[in-house]
PDB file of C-alpha atoms and ligand atoms in Angstrom:
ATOM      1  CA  UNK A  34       0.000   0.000   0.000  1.00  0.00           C
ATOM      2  CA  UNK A  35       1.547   3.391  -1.000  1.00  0.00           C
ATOM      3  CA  UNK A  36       2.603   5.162   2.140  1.00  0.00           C
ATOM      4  CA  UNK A  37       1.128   8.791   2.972  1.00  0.00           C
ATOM      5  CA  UNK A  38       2.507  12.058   4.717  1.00  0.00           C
ATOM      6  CA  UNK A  39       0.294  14.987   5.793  1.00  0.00           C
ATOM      7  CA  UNK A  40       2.562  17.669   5.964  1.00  0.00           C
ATOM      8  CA  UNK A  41       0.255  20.009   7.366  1.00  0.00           C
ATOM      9  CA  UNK A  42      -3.047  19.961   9.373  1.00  0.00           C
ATOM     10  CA  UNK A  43      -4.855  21.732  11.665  1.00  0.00           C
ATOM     11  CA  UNK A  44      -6.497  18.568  13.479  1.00  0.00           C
ATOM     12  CA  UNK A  45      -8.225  20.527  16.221  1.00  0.00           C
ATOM     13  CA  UNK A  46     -10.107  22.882  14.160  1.00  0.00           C
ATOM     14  CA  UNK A  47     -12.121  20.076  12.626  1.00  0.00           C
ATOM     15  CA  UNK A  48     -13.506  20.078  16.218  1.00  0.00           C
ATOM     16  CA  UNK A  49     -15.083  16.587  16.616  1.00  0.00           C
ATOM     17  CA  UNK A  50     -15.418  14.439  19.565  1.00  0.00           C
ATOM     18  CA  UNK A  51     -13.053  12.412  20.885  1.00  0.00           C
ATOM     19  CA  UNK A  52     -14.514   9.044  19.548  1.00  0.00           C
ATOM     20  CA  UNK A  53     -14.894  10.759  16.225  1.00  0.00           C
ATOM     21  CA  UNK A  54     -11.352  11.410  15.595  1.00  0.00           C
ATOM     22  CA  UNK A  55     -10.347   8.366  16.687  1.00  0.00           C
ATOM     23  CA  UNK A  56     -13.008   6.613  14.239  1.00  0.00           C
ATOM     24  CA  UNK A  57     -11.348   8.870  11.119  1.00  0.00           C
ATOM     25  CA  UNK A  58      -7.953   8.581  12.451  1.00  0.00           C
ATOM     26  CA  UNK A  59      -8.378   4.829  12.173  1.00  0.00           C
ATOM     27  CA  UNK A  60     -10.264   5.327   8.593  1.00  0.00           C
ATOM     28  CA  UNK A  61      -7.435   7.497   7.627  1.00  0.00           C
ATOM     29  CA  UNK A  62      -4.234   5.081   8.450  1.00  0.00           C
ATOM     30  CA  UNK A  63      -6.431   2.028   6.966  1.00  0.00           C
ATOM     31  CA  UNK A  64      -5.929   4.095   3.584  1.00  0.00           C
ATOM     32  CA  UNK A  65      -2.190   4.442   3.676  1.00  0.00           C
ATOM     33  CA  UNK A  66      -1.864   7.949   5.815  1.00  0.00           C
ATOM     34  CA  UNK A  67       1.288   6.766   8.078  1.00  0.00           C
ATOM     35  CA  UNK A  68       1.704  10.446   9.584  1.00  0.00           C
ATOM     36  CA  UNK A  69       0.369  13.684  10.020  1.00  0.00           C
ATOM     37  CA  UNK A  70       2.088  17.185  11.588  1.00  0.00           C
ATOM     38  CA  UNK A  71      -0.415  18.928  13.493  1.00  0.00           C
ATOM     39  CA  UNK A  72       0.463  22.545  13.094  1.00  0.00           C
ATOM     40  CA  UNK A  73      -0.176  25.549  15.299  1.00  0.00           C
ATOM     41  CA  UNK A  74      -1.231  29.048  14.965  1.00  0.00           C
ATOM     42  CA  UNK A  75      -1.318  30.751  18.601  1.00  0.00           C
ATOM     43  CA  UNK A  76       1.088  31.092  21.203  1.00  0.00           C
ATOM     44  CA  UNK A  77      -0.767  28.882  23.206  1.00  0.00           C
ATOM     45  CA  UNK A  78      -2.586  25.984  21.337  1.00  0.00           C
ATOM     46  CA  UNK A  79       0.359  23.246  21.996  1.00  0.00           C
ATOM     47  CA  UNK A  80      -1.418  22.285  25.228  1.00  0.00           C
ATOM     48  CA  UNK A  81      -4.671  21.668  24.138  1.00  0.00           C
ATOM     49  CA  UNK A  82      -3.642  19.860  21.011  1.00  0.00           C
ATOM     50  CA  UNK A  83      -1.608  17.436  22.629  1.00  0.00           C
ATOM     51  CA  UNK A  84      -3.769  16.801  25.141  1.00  0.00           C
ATOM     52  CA  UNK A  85      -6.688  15.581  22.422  1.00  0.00           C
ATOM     53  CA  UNK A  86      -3.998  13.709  20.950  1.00  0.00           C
ATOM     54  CA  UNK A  87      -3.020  11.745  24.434  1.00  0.00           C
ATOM     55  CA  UNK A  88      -6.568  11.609  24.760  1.00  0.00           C
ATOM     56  CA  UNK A  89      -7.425   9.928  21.797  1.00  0.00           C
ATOM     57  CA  UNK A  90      -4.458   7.244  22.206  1.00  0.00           C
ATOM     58  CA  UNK A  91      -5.558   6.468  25.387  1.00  0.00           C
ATOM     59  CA  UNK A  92      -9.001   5.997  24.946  1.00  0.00           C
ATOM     60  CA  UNK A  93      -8.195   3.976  21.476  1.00  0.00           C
ATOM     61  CA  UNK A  94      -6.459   0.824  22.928  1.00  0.00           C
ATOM     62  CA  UNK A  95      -3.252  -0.842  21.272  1.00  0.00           C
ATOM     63  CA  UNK A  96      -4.812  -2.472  18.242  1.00  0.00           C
ATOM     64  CA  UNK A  97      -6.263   0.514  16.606  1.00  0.00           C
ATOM     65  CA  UNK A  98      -4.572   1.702  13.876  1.00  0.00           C
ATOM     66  CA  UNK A  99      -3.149   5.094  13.772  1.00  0.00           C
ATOM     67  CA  UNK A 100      -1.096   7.531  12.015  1.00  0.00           C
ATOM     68  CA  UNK A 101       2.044   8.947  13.590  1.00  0.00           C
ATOM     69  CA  UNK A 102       1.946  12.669  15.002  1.00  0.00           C
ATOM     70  CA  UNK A 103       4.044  15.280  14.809  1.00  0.00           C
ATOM     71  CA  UNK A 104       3.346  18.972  16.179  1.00  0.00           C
ATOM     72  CA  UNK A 105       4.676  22.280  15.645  1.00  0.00           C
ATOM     73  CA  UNK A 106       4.194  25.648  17.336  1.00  0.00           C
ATOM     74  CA  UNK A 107       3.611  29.019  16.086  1.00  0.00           C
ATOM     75  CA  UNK A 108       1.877  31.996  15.649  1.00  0.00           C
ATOM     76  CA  UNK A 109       0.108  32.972  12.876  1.00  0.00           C
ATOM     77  CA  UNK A 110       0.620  36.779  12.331  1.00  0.00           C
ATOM     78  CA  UNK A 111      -3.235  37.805  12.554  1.00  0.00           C
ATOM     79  CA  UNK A 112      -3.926  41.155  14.151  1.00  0.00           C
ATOM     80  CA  UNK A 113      -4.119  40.412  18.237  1.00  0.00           C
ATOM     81  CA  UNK A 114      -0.679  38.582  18.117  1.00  0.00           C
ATOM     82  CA  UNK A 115       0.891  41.611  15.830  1.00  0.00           C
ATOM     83  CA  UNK A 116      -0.326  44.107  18.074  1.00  0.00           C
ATOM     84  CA  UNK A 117       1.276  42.489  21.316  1.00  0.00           C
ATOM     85  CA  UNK A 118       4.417  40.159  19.753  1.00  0.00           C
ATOM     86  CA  UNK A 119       6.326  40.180  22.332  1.00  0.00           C
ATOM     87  CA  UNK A 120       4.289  38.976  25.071  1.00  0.00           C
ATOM     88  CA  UNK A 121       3.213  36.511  22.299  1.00  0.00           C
ATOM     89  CA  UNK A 122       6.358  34.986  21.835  1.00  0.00           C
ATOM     90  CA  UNK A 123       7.162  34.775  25.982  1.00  0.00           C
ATOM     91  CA  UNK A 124       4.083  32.953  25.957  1.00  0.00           C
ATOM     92  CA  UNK A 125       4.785  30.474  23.034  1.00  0.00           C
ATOM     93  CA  UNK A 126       8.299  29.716  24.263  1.00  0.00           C
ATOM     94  CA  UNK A 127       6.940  28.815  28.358  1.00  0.00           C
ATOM     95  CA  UNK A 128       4.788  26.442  26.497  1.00  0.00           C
ATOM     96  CA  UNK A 129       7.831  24.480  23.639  1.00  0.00           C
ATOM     97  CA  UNK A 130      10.513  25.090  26.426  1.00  0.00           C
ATOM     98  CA  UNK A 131       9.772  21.260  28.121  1.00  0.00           C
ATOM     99  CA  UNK A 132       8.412  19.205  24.723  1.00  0.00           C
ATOM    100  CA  UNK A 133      10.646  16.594  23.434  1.00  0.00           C
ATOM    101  CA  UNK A 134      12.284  16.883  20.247  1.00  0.00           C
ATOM    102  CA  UNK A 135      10.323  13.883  18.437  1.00  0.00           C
ATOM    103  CA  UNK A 136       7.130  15.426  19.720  1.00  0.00           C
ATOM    104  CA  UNK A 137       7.503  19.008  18.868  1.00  0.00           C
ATOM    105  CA  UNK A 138       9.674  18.802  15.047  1.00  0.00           C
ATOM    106  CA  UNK A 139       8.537  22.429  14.158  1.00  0.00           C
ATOM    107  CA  UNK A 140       8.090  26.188  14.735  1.00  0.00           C
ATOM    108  CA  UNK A 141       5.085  27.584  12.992  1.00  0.00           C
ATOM    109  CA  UNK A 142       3.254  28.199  11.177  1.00  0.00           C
ATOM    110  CA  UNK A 143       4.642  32.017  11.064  1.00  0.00           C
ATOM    111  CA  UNK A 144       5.258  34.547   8.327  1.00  0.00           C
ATOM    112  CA  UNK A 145       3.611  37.205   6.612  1.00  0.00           C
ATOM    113  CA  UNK A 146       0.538  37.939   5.270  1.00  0.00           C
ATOM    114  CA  UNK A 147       0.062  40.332   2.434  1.00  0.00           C
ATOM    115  CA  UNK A 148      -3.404  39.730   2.173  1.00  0.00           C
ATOM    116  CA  UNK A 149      -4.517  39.839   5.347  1.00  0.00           C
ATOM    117  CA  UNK A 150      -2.540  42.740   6.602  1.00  0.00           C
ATOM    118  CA  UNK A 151      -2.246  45.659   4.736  1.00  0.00           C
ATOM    119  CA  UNK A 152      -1.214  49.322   5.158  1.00  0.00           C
ATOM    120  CA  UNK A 153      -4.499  50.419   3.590  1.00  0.00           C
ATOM    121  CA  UNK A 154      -5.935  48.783   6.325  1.00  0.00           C
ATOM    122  CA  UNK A 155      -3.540  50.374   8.964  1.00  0.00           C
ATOM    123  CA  UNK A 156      -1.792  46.998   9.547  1.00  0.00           C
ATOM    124  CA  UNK A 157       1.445  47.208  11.663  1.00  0.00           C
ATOM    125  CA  UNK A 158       3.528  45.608   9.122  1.00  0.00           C
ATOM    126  CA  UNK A 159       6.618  46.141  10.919  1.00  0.00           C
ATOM    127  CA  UNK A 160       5.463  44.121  14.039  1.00  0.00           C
ATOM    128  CA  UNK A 161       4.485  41.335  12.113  1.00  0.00           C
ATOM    129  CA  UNK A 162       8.254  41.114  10.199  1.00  0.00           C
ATOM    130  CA  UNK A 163       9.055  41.074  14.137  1.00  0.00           C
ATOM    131  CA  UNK A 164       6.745  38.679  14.834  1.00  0.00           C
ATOM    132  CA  UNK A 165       8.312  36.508  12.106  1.00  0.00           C
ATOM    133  CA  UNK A 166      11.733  37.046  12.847  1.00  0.00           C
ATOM    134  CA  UNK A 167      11.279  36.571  16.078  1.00  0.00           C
ATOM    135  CA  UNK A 168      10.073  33.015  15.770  1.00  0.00           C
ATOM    136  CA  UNK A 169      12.538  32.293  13.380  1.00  0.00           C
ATOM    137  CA  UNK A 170      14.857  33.112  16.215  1.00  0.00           C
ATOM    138  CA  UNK A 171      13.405  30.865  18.601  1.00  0.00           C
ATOM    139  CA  UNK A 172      13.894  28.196  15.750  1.00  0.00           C
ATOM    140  CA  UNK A 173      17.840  29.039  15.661  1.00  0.00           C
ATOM    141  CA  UNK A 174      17.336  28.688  19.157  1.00  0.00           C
ATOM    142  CA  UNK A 175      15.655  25.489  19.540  1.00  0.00           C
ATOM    143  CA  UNK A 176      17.496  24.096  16.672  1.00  0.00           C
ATOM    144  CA  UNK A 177      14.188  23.064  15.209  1.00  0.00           C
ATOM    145  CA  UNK A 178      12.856  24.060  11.458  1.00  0.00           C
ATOM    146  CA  UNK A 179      10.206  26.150  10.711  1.00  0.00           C
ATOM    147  CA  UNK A 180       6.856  26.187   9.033  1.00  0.00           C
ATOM    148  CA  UNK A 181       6.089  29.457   6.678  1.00  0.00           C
ATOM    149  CA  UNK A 182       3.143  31.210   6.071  1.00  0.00           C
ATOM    150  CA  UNK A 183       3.754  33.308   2.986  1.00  0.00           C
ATOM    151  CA  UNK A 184       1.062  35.545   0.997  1.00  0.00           C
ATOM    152  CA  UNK A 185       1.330  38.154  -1.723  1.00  0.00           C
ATOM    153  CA  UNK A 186       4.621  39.126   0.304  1.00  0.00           C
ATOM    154  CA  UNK A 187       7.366  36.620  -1.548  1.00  0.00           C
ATOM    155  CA  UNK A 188       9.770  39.066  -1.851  1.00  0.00           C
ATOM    156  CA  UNK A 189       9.662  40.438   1.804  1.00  0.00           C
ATOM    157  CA  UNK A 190       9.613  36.596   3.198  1.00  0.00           C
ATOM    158  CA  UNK A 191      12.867  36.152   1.099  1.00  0.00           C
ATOM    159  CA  UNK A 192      14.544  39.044   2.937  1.00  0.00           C
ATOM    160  CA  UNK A 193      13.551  38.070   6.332  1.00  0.00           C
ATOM    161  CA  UNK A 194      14.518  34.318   5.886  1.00  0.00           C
ATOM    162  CA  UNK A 195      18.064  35.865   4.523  1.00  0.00           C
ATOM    163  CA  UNK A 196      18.570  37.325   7.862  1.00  0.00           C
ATOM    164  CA  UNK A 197      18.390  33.969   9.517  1.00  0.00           C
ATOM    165  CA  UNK A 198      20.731  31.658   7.664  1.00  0.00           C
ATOM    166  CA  UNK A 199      21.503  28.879   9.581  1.00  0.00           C
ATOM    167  CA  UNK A 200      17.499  28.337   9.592  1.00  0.00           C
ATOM    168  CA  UNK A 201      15.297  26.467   7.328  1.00  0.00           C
ATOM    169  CA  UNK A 202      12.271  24.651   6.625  1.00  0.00           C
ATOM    170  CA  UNK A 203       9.195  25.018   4.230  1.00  0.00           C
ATOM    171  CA  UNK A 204       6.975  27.101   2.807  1.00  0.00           C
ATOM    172  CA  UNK A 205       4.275  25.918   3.418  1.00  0.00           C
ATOM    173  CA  UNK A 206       0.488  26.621   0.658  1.00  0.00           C
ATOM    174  CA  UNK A 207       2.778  27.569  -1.664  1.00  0.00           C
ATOM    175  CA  UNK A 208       1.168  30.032  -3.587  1.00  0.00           C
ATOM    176  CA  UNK A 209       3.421  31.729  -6.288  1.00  0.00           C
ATOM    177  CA  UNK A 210       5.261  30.674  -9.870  1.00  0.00           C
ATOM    178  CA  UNK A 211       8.315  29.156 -10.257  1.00  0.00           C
ATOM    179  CA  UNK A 212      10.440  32.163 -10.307  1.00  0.00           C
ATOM    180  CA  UNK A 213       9.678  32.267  -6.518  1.00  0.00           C
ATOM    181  CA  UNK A 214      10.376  28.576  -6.343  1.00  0.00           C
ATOM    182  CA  UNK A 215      14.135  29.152  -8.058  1.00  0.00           C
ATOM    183  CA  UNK A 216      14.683  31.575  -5.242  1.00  0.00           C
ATOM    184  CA  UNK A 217      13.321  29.470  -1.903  1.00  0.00           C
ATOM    185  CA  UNK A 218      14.980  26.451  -2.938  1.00  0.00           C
ATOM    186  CA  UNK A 219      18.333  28.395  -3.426  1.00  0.00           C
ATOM    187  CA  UNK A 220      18.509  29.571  -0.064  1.00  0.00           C
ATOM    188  CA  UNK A 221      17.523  25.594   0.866  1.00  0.00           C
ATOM    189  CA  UNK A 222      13.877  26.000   1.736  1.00  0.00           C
ATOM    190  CA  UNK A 223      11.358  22.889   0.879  1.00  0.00           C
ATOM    191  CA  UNK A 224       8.238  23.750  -1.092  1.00  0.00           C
ATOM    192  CA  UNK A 225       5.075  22.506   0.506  1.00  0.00           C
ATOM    193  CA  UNK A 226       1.396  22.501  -2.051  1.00  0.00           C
ATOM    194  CA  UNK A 227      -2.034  22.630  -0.534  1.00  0.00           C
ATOM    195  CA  UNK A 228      -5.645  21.130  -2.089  1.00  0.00           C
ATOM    196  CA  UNK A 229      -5.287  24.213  -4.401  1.00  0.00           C
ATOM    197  CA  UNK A 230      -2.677  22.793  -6.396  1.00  0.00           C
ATOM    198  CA  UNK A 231      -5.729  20.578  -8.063  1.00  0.00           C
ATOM    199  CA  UNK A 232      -7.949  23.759  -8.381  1.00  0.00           C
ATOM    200  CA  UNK A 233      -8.890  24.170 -12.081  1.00  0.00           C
ATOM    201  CA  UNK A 234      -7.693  27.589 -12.363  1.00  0.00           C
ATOM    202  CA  UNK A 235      -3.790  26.736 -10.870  1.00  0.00           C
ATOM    203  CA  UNK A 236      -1.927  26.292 -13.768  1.00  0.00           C
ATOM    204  CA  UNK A 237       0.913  28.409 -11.829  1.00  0.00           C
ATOM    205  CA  UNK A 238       1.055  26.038  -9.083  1.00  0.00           C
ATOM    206  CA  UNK A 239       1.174  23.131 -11.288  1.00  0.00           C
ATOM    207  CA  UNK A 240       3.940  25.211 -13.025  1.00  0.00           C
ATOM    208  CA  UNK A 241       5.761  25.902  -9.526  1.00  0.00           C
ATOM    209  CA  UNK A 242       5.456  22.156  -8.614  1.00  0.00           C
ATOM    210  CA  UNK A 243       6.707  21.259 -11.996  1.00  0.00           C
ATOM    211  CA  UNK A 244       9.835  23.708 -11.030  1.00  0.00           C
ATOM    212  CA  UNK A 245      10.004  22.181  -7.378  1.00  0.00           C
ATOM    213  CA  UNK A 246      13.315  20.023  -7.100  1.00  0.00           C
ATOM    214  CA  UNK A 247      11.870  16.257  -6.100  1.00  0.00           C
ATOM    215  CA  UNK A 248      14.048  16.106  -3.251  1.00  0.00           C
ATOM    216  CA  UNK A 249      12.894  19.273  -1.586  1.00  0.00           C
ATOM    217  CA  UNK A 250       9.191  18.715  -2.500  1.00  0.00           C
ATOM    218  CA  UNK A 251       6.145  18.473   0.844  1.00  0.00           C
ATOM    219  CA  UNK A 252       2.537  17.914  -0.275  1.00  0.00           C
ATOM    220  CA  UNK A 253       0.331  18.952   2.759  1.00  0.00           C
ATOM    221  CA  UNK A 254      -3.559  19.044   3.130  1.00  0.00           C
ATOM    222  CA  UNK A 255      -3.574  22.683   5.325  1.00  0.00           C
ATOM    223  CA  UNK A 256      -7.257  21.186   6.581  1.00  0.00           C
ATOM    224  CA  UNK A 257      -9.939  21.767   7.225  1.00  0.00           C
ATOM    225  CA  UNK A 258      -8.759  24.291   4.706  1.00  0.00           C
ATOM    226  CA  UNK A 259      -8.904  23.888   0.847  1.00  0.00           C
ATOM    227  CA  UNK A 260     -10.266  20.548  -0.064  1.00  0.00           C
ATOM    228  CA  UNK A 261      -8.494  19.165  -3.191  1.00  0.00           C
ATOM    229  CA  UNK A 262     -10.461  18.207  -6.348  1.00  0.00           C
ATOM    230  CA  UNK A 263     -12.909  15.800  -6.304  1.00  0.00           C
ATOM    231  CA  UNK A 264     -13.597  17.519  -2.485  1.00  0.00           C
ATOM    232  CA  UNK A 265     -13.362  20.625  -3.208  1.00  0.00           C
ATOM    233  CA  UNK A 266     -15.842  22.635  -1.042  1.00  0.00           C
ATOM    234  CA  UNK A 267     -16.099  20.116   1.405  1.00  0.00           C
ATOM    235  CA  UNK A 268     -14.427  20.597   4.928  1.00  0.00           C
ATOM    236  CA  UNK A 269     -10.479  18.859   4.223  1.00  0.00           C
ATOM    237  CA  UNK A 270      -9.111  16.245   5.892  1.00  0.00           C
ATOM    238  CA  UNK A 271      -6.010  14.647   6.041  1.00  0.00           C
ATOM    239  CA  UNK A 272      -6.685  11.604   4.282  1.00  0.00           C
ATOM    240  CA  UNK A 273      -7.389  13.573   1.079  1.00  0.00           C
ATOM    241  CA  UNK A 274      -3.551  14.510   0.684  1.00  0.00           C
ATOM    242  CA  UNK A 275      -3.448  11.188  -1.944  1.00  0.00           C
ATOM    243  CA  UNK A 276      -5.066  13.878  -4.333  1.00  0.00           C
ATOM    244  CA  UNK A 277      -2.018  16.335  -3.960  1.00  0.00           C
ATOM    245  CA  UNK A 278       0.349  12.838  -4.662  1.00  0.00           C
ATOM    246  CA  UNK A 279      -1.358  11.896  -7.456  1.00  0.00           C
ATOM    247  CA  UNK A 280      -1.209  15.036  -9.162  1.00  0.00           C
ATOM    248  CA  UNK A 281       2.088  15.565  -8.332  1.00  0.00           C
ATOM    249  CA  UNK A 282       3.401  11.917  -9.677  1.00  0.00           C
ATOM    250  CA  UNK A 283       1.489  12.990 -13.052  1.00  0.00           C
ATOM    251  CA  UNK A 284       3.569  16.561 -13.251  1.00  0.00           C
ATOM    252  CA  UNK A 285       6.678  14.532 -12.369  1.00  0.00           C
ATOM    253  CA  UNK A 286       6.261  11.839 -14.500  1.00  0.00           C
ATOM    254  CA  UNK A 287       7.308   9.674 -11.663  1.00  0.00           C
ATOM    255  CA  UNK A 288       5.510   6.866 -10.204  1.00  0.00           C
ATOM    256  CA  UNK A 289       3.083   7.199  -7.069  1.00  0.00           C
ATOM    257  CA  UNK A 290       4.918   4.478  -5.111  1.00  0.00           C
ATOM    258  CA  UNK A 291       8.278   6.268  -5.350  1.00  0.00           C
ATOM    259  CA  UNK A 292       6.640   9.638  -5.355  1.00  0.00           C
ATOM    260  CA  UNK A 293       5.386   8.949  -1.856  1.00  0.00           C
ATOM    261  CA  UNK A 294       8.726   7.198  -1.013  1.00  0.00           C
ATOM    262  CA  UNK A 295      11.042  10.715  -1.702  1.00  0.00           C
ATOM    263  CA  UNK A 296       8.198  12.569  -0.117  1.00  0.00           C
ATOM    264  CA  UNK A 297       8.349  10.526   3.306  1.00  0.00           C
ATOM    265  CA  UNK A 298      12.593  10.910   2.809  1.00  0.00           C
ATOM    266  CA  UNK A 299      11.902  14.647   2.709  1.00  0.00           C
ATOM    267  CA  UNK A 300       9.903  14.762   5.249  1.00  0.00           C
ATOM    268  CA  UNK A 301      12.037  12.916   7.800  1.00  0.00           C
ATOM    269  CA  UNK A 302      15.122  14.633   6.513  1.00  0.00           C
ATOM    270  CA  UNK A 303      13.320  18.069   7.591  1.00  0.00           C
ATOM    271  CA  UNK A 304      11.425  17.194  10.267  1.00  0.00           C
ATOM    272  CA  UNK A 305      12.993  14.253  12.006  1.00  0.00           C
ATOM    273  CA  UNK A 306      16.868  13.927  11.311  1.00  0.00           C
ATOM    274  CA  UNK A 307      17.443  17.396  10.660  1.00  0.00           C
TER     275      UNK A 307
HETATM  276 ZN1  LIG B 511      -2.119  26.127   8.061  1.00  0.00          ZN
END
């Protein structure tokens, strides 16, 4: 059975019960999903997360089948955590500070948002490149990688990664052409796409996938966000990611099996072996 990595997730927000998740969870690993990184976007959703997690293992019993997790943690730059970063931060360190390393692979996700906050819209676009930087900081730090949120704001992201050399990671939802690609992977960033890689009107992803070097390549499902074609619309979950591999196999030309196979190598040389 070909072998499946969600590179991205937000499990929590698909808010079901305990005994649902565990139900899906099963569902999902029966189809070939081995592992899943639950990602965060406040300073202080680690706890909470891990606890449904521990929850859900206990509660599940030995013999049920389910995928490995991974977690990251990391604030998204939306307006409350812009206008008080610093205090943020504090608060999302006291909470990584005591998690072991093959618990907690990840900072983010973090970045910049371009669409979202705007100077038209009096956004304090300064504080959130501080924001940014300063998690990538806490990555040097932690000697962990990091998970980035980029939108409309390529160029900027570039400049604010280039300050923080030793540190890498992914960019995660890619969302630009394969100019921007050239430029990530040359400062030895991996390229994560989202559902909307499938969407008909993508041809630039496709294109920026197509330009994505195979051994730097993450295929993610960002749910609940953007379900992939045949889903879209629907409320994503992580089992859909096979959509995002088989697309990808076809631009690569490459099989599915060994598709999957780099991906996973990627993945673990990233997140787990760094
Ligand atoms: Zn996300």
């Amino acid at each position: 059975m070909i072998q499946y990595i969600d590179s991205h997730a937000h499990l929590a927000m698909l808010d079901f019960q305990t005994d649902t998740y565990i139900r899906l969870m099963n569902d999902w690993a029966n189809l070939g999903l081995v592992s899943i990184l639950d990602v965060g976007t406040t300073a202080k959703d680690l706890k909470d997360r891990l606890a449904l997690w521990e929850h859900c293992r206990t509660k599940s019993g030995a013999q049920t089948n389910l995928p490995r997790l991974y977690f990251s943690a990391g604030i998204w730059p939306s307006e409350e955590a812009i206008g008080d970063w610093k205090k943020h931060i504090d608060e999302l360190e006291s909470h990584i500070k005591n998690v072991p390393r093959d618990t907690l692979v990840a900072i983010g996700e973090c970045g910049l948002d371009r669409h979202w906050n705007r100077l038209d819209k009096g956004s304090n676009l300064r504080c959130e490149r501080e924001l940014f930087a300063a998690q990538l900081d806490l990555a040097h730090r932690y000697g962990l990688p990091v998970i980035v949120h980029s939108r409309d704001a390529a160029q900027e992201t570039l400049e604010v990664l280039q300050d923080f050399p030793g540190v890498l990671g992914v960019i995660h939802c890619f969302s630009y052409g394969p100019q921007e690609v050239a430029s990530f992977l040359e400062q030895g960033w991996y390229i994560s796409f989202a559902g909307n890689v499938t969407y008909k009107n993508a041809q630039e992803l496709r294109e920026a996938l197509q330009a994505t070097d195979i051994t730097r390549l993450l295929l993610e499902t960002d749910s609940p966000y953007l379900a992939p074609v045949p889903h879209r619309g629907k409320k994503a979950n992580p089992s859909m990611v096979q959509h995002q591999y088989e697309l990808a196999s076809r631009i690569k030309n490459m099989p599915l099996e060994d598709l999957a196979r780099q991906v996973a190598r990627n993945f673990s040389k990233l997140f787990i072996q760094p």
